Amino acid sequence: MPGIREKVDVCVIGAGHAGCEAALACARLGLETVIFMVSVDSIALMPCNPNIGGSSKGHLVRELDALGGEMGKNIDKTFIQSKMLNLSKGPAVHSLRAQADKADYTREMRRVIENQEHLTVKQTEVCRILTKDIADKEGIFEKEAIGVVTFTGAVYESRAVILCTGTYLNARCLCGEAISYTGPNGLQAATHLTDSLKELGIKTRRFKTGTPARMDKRSLDFSKMEIQWGSERVVPFSFSTDPETVQIEQVPCYLTYTNEKTHEIIRNNLDRSPIYAGIIEGTGPRYCPSIEDKVVKFADKSRHQVFIEPEGLHTNEMYVGGMSSSLPEDVQLSMYRSVPGLEHCKIVRNAYAIEYDCIDAVQLRPTLEFKKIRGLFSGGQINGSSGYEEAAAQGLIAGINAAMEILGREPFVLDRSEAYIGVLIDDLVTKETQEPYRMMTSRAEYRLLLRQDNADLRLREKGYRIGLVSEEAYRKVCRKRELIEEEIDRLKHTSIGASAENQKFMEDCQSAPIRSGTNLAELMCRPELSYEKLRKIDTERKPLPDDVICQVEIEIKYEGYIARQLRQVEQYKKMEKKTIPENLDYDKIPSLRTEARQKLAAYRPVSVGQASRISGVSPADISVLLVFLEHYNREEKKKSDGL
Amino acid sequence: MDTETIAAVATAMSSSGISIVRISGDNALTVADKVFRMKGSCKSLYDVKSHTIHYGFLYEGEEILDEVMVSVMRAPKSYTTEDTVEINCHGGVLLTNRVLELVLQNGARLAQPGEFTKRAFLHGRIDLTEAEAVMDLIQSQSSLALRSSLCQLQGSVSSYIKELREKILYEVAFIESALDDPEHISLEGYPDRLSKVLDTVIGKLDELIKNADQGRIMREGIRTVILGKPNAGKSSLLNFLAGEERAIVTDIAGTTRDTVEETIRIGEIGLHVIDTAGIRLTEDVVERIGVEKALRAAESADLILYVMDSSVDFDENDRIILNSIEKKNVVILLNKSDLPPVITKEMLCTAYRLAYPIVVCSIKSKEGLDNLYEILRQEFFHGTVSFENEVYLTNLRHKKAVSEARESLEMVKKSISLAMPEDLYTIDLMSAYSALGRIVGEEVGEDLIDEIFSKFCMGK
């Protein structure tokens, strides 16, 4: 068949938050990359909430930024309000969230994508993945991705293909009884690719998610709502952004509540909800529930929060956070109008639920490459996650690993003790998630180490080694580390005398008197004291940047906790380091219970640690596996010694 | 993986009436078939139903070796989950050994200590505490320890620990869900609530730790050290307790220059007795080493039997001994009651203000020693030697894990008192949860596996 034939290094299918990061990573590493989307206008679209970050999602963005991703920089350029959440809690759960001007966000990312060297933008639907069989099987790879075919028949040969299809595969949107076969925001759905994936033996399933209504600002009564401002001093998402450039004039959000009347309207119309009426087959996220779900799940709660947030500076549309729904239009209207401040609301866009095809991510390696198909990677909502940040993080990792493979370099995997990104991907590829996966602080076991404030200290160097972080940025974090260590050292070795003046100071701070020989670090550990408060008696102090002081404070105040968490990590790493041969024949381990044997054979975990997190594999099975590997490794060693 | 057929004597080697030789593995039935003929039948053991017992004879060549009962348990419903045959033969060390040899000649190999249990464990038949209890069973040295091992086997420690873990996990889950969903779950007043829960759990762990020593004592026997001045009669006491001439007994002071150990049973109490060199200030280098060793042994003892010669006056050496055994469980044996006394029980109580139990006796003529047993019961089992319903940790590793868990929970309490943010509590709660998990095998620590392997004699 005649048609266009092109040769590139990488094909990225989809230009949402995952696709953008994947494509940028590949192109920035020097690979000829083409990014496909059904509409150029939908690049980095935010079809749901108008924010980036939030509890634990903020961590993902900062980590992604430390590794050299784009999302953090993009939101720093386009936010209209920013807030550090959970400041009343410990530093591990502080999280950044910014309101985006959606149109600006999309436009800015599109500008970056369009101007990236080695990156080509192509508006077309990809219908088929081209593969060839691998003749001499190595490991468990059976096939190799060699390109894609578009709707118009064009063939793009490539060395890697990255799936970032988001919610577009066989998408349909539901607003009560009204169903349209479109992707988010009325965009064209991708209706061919799922079949191609199935032909490749990839298991797919159906998930759903939803979004609330958008309202005309002029129809709302803000006097009945609580006003919500951002933080006074804005912390940028990106470690490359100069903090002074983000101290902008911010716009407010608003908080109101549902009430018994709202709930009654919902309860009376549940039979008209496509989910409760059984029209939707997809499973929805428990942690980002629709208002119907909340009313059913928390039947005893008399109210739920509703956040009214601007969608941008140049639009009157307001997002109604906390009230996503798939109820019919008429029910929606009366439901929303029962909420204080929304009595006369005019709905610009109805709330709707969207159902789409995604894959079972346990078919992927921790590199996000398919276990059985070399060169085929998958990142974002197609992997069963939810959220822009989760998508972007996966997109970046998929992009990096596609590049690493093509360049013949070591794969890049973050583990659970290194980053939220590591937790996210490990969970996705190890645990069978029955609903869209949302990042949460509780999922990270070692969260005191994985703070949003130290993402650069954790990951900058890795980003630099990959080649996505500049030498300058890397040097900056090295310098920062030095400053932190020097200052901690100084505080630990600066004794404070028990002079009358100092005791008076302690009294003023409502702190116990000092015994002679006490050092500044010890004083900082007292709950009532802080680095800032000690300024008066710490006369030798030199001025330091805010981010350095923040690290010094946390490392001293929580030293014991950090040390204990590090010990837990040590334990964890022991099991992660016990690798399992990829093509291990589990049938040769008769002592495993049948369920465990089947699971292990299907999942092919890379380490004993990962094996232990697979549901259906018991501690006794792990012991058996350890015994076997001990034996196996000895035999292998004997063999290699014999050669 | 490891389906070699193994065999061993499954009952204690003794002069008892019946012994059992157990064979386990893929070829267990084949091996048994070669040596066993059913009475009045030429059926193979492959033809009989699982879990049946058969009467017949063991043949060594064409000669009858023994008249036996043979039970057959087919995989997977046996202790090891493999095909298993148990030969009930006539007891006696000699005959039992010949039966075992016969089985080994016919295709089985000798099982290593604990190998049946290892197989049971590796096949998922029993969990770790149970496996370890079985190992303890093998090693248990007194009947009391045996009873506790059995109790543990039934999972009482497991279920007790599991319950405590559940409690901890609930709190972790609560804190986590409050972090994830602050709109619907509030942490207000929670620290106080948690504090109360922690007190309960810590109390239970304390109970376990307190009882753990008793558990160890039951398994290993009471670590008993005999102390005294030279020639007070220490070695005679050991010999009396052991019922044989073990240590050299002479009238020359300072004969025992090293420590001599012996495991002894008095009634149902096991004693692990260490006889030591006599304590005295001495110039003799060799003897001095013995003295130092004796004092070191006393440091780690559960019980000190302090033998005093009532015909010799109290002196500096007695003072050295008394100083070294302060705060210990001590029983004083005022020996040589057959000789004219220089010191008496009354003098020790009043003039020297010793509050230890004192037994006036003559080891040589075996008089007055009956009281010792009564005193040991009082000292170590609070008067009652009852083990029916209590939970004991008989394993040092378990005790350590429980102590670790306790320490972590104390850390949480400290965090609460310092008004630390709630999200930090989970670090130490999870540490406690994992430590306890290691006991019941729900958390697989690498160190644990190593330890188990070494106990199972792996690595060959």
XYZ file of N, CA and C in Angstrom, chain A residues 430-537:
324
model
N 3.059 -4.084 40.469
C 3.114 -5.220 41.382
C 1.760 -5.614 41.932
N 0.931 -4.603 42.204
C -0.348 -4.902 42.850
C -1.463 -4.803 41.825
N -2.390 -5.717 41.938
C -3.530 -5.629 41.039
C -4.447 -4.535 41.551
N -4.463 -3.392 40.878
C -5.360 -2.343 41.342
C -6.701 -2.522 40.659
N -7.737 -2.474 41.456
C -9.079 -2.701 40.923
C -9.772 -1.395 40.583
N -9.059 -0.296 40.760
C -9.659 1.016 40.526
C -8.536 1.948 40.106
N -8.863 3.088 39.504
C -7.801 4.028 39.140
C -6.922 4.338 40.355
N -5.629 4.254 40.170
C -4.672 4.402 41.276
C -4.337 5.861 41.486
N -4.541 6.308 42.711
C -4.208 7.678 43.034
C -3.077 7.689 44.051
N -2.135 8.572 43.867
C -1.025 8.678 44.813
C -1.562 9.208 46.135
N -1.068 8.637 47.245
C -1.441 9.140 48.560
C -0.252 9.009 49.492
N -0.177 9.886 50.469
C 0.963 9.829 51.387
C 1.040 8.478 52.082
N -0.117 7.890 52.370
C -0.097 6.637 53.116
C 0.543 5.499 52.326
N 0.663 5.656 51.033
C 1.236 4.569 50.236
C 2.757 4.518 50.383
N 3.342 5.619 50.799
C 4.810 5.672 50.900
C 5.232 5.304 52.317
N 5.847 4.139 52.458
C 6.262 3.665 53.780
C 7.342 4.554 54.377
N 8.187 5.098 53.520
C 9.349 5.822 54.023
C 9.183 7.315 53.780
N 7.973 7.814 54.031
C 7.667 9.167 53.585
C 8.449 10.240 54.309
N 8.963 9.936 55.525
C 9.730 10.982 56.193
C 11.007 11.288 55.408
N 11.496 10.300 54.680
C 12.692 10.525 53.859
C 12.322 11.128 52.509
N 11.088 10.847 52.069
C 10.657 11.268 50.723
C 9.872 12.564 50.791
N 10.477 13.587 51.335
C 9.740 14.833 51.487
C 9.787 15.649 50.199
N 8.799 16.540 50.074
C 8.787 17.385 48.885
C 9.945 18.377 48.932
N 10.401 18.702 50.157
C 11.442 19.720 50.276
C 12.832 19.199 49.924
N 13.011 17.848 49.925
C 14.364 17.353 49.641
C 14.433 16.557 48.333
N 13.435 16.735 47.477
C 13.415 15.980 46.216
C 14.682 16.250 45.400
N 15.172 17.474 45.447
C 16.392 17.784 44.684
C 17.593 17.056 45.265
N 17.660 16.999 46.602
C 18.793 16.318 47.232
C 18.750 14.830 46.929
N 17.539 14.304 46.780
C 17.393 12.876 46.505
C 17.676 12.540 45.047
N 17.215 13.416 44.144
C 17.128 12.972 42.750
C 17.892 13.798 41.715
N 18.365 14.968 42.111
C 19.021 15.830 41.130
C 20.181 15.107 40.438
N 20.976 14.437 41.261
C 22.157 13.767 40.715
C 21.756 12.691 39.701
N 20.690 11.972 40.019
C 20.220 10.940 39.099
C 19.813 11.563 37.766
N 19.098 12.690 37.862
C 18.673 13.391 36.652
C 19.867 13.856 35.830
N 20.898 14.270 36.556
C 22.120 14.731 35.900
C 22.803 13.571 35.176
N 22.889 12.429 35.853
C 23.532 11.259 35.242
C 22.758 10.788 34.007
N 21.434 10.886 34.074
C 20.627 10.491 32.915
C 20.899 11.439 31.753
N 21.077 12.708 32.083
C 21.337 13.684 31.036
C 20.208 14.683 30.852
N 19.292 14.716 31.819
C 18.164 15.648 31.705
C 18.334 16.870 32.609
N 19.370 16.847 33.432
C 19.616 17.972 34.334
C 20.961 18.581 33.969
N 20.999 19.885 33.894
C 22.223 20.566 33.461
C 23.295 20.480 34.537
N 24.515 20.643 34.109
C 25.649 20.640 35.030
C 25.473 21.734 36.079
N 24.974 22.862 35.638
C 24.798 24.004 36.539
C 23.813 23.655 37.661
N 22.691 23.043 37.271
C 21.681 22.681 38.271
C 22.233 21.636 39.237
N 23.041 20.740 38.693
C 23.635 19.703 39.534
C 24.599 20.321 40.544
N 25.430 21.240 40.062
C 26.372 21.901 40.969
C 25.629 22.654 42.071
N 24.504 23.215 41.690
C 23.717 23.989 42.645
C 23.285 23.095 43.824
N 22.848 21.888 43.500
C 22.374 21.015 44.582
C 23.553 20.489 45.401
N 24.703 20.316 44.745
C 25.892 19.890 45.500
C 26.270 20.958 46.519
N 26.231 22.193 46.061
C 26.556 23.319 46.945
C 25.562 23.386 48.095
N 24.308 23.157 47.766
C 23.259 23.194 48.785
C 23.543 22.133 49.849
N 23.904 20.951 49.398
C 24.188 19.875 50.343
C 25.340 20.248 51.268
N 26.363 20.844 50.674
C 27.512 21.263 51.489
C 27.073 22.257 52.562
N 26.298 23.237 52.151
C 25.851 24.267 53.095
C 25.061 23.645 54.237
N 24.196 22.677 53.882
C 23.377 22.025 54.909
C 24.277 21.291 55.899
N 25.219 20.528 55.356
C 26.085 19.746 56.243
C 26.940 20.646 57.130
N 27.469 21.713 56.530
C 28.292 22.641 57.319
C 27.483 23.264 58.445
N 26.260 23.653 58.116
C 25.454 24.345 59.120
C 25.042 23.393 60.244
N 24.685 22.172 59.884
C 24.328 21.187 60.914
C 25.535 20.944 61.813
N 26.670 20.796 61.179
C 27.901 20.568 61.933
C 28.165 21.733 62.892
N 27.987 22.929 62.383
C 28.226 24.115 63.217
C 27.281 24.123 64.419
N 25.995 23.832 64.146
C 25.008 23.878 65.231
C 25.301 22.812 66.289
N 25.812 21.675 65.822
C 26.106 20.602 66.773
C 27.342 20.905 67.602
N 28.169 21.779 67.089
C 29.417 22.057 67.810
C 29.465 23.453 68.404
N 28.344 24.139 68.414
C 28.330 25.461 69.039
C 27.625 25.366 70.390
N 28.411 25.479 71.453
C 27.820 25.407 72.793
C 27.263 26.764 73.167
N 26.216 26.701 73.960
C 25.594 27.931 74.428
C 25.817 28.009 75.938
N 26.422 29.071 76.363
C 26.704 29.221 77.785
C 25.450 29.475 78.585
N 25.531 29.177 79.902
C 24.364 29.370 80.757
C 24.358 30.764 81.368
N 24.662 31.748 80.560
C 24.696 33.127 81.075
C 23.294 33.606 81.432
N 23.244 34.618 82.241
C 21.946 35.148 82.691
C 21.120 35.598 81.488
N 21.819 36.162 80.528
C 21.167 36.669 79.320
C 20.485 35.520 78.549
N 21.251 34.440 78.405
C 20.709 33.285 77.697
C 19.549 32.645 78.460
N 19.682 32.574 79.781
C 18.590 31.980 80.573
C 17.338 32.829 80.455
N 17.535 34.112 80.380
C 16.395 35.030 80.223
C 15.703 34.743 78.886
N 16.539 34.519 77.876
C 16.009 34.210 76.558
C 15.173 32.921 76.599
N 15.699 31.929 77.294
C 14.976 30.658 77.394
C 13.646 30.878 78.092
N 13.673 31.680 79.113
C 12.455 31.956 79.864
C 11.411 32.608 78.957
N 11.893 33.569 78.159
C 10.987 34.253 77.227
C 10.364 33.276 76.242
N 11.126 32.248 75.892
C 10.617 31.259 74.932
C 9.824 30.157 75.643
N 9.621 30.306 76.934
C 8.942 29.288 77.742
C 9.622 27.934 77.619
N 10.947 27.994 77.671
C 11.716 26.766 77.547
C 12.532 26.584 78.815
N 12.864 25.326 79.129
C 13.614 25.034 80.349
C 14.984 25.693 80.290
N 15.558 26.028 81.465
C 16.878 26.679 81.482
C 17.940 25.789 80.832
N 18.987 26.428 80.338
C 20.072 25.709 79.680
C 21.054 25.212 80.729
N 21.561 24.002 80.521
C 22.712 23.580 81.321
C 23.939 23.901 80.495
N 25.027 24.245 81.171
C 26.209 24.654 80.402
C 26.662 23.496 79.526
N 27.184 23.839 78.343
C 27.649 22.801 77.426
C 26.582 22.344 76.453
N 25.358 22.827 76.599
C 24.301 22.484 75.649
C 24.622 23.118 74.302
N 24.452 22.364 73.210
C 24.712 22.977 71.911
C 23.419 23.387 71.216
N 23.569 24.155 70.161
C 22.415 24.738 69.478
C 21.507 23.660 68.890
N 22.131 22.581 68.388
C 21.326 21.516 67.797
C 20.403 20.905 68.848
N 20.917 20.714 70.040
C 20.081 20.151 71.116
C 18.915 21.072 71.443
N 19.196 22.360 71.444
C 18.116 23.319 71.731
C 17.055 23.282 70.638
N 17.515 23.137 69.387
C 16.559 23.119 68.268
C 15.590 21.948 68.367
N 16.031 20.875 69.032
C 15.162 19.712 69.163
C 13.977 19.963 70.092
N 14.064 20.988 70.915
C 12.936 21.281 71.799
C 11.752 21.771 70.958
N 10.582 21.212 71.203
C 9.425 21.558 70.357
C 9.147 23.064 70.309
N 9.414 23.768 71.423
C 9.042 25.185 71.475
C 10.085 26.076 70.795
N 11.232 25.494 70.415
C 12.276 26.304 69.796
C 12.456 25.953 68.328
N 13.040 26.884 67.586
C 13.299 26.627 66.171
C 14.556 27.379 65.770
N 15.008 27.096 64.564
C 16.202 27.764 64.041
C 15.998 29.274 64.088
N 14.838 29.701 63.659
C 14.546 31.119 63.589
C 14.561 31.741 64.991
N 13.938 31.049 65.955
C 13.849 31.603 67.311
C 15.216 31.735 67.967
N 16.128 30.843 67.589
C 17.434 30.835 68.240
C 18.375 31.918 67.711
N 17.896 32.642 66.712
C 18.730 33.672 66.081
C 19.400 34.573 67.123
N 18.641 34.941 68.146
C 19.108 35.895 69.143
C 20.364 35.428 69.895
N 20.366 34.126 70.237
C 21.516 33.663 71.018
C 22.571 32.986 70.131
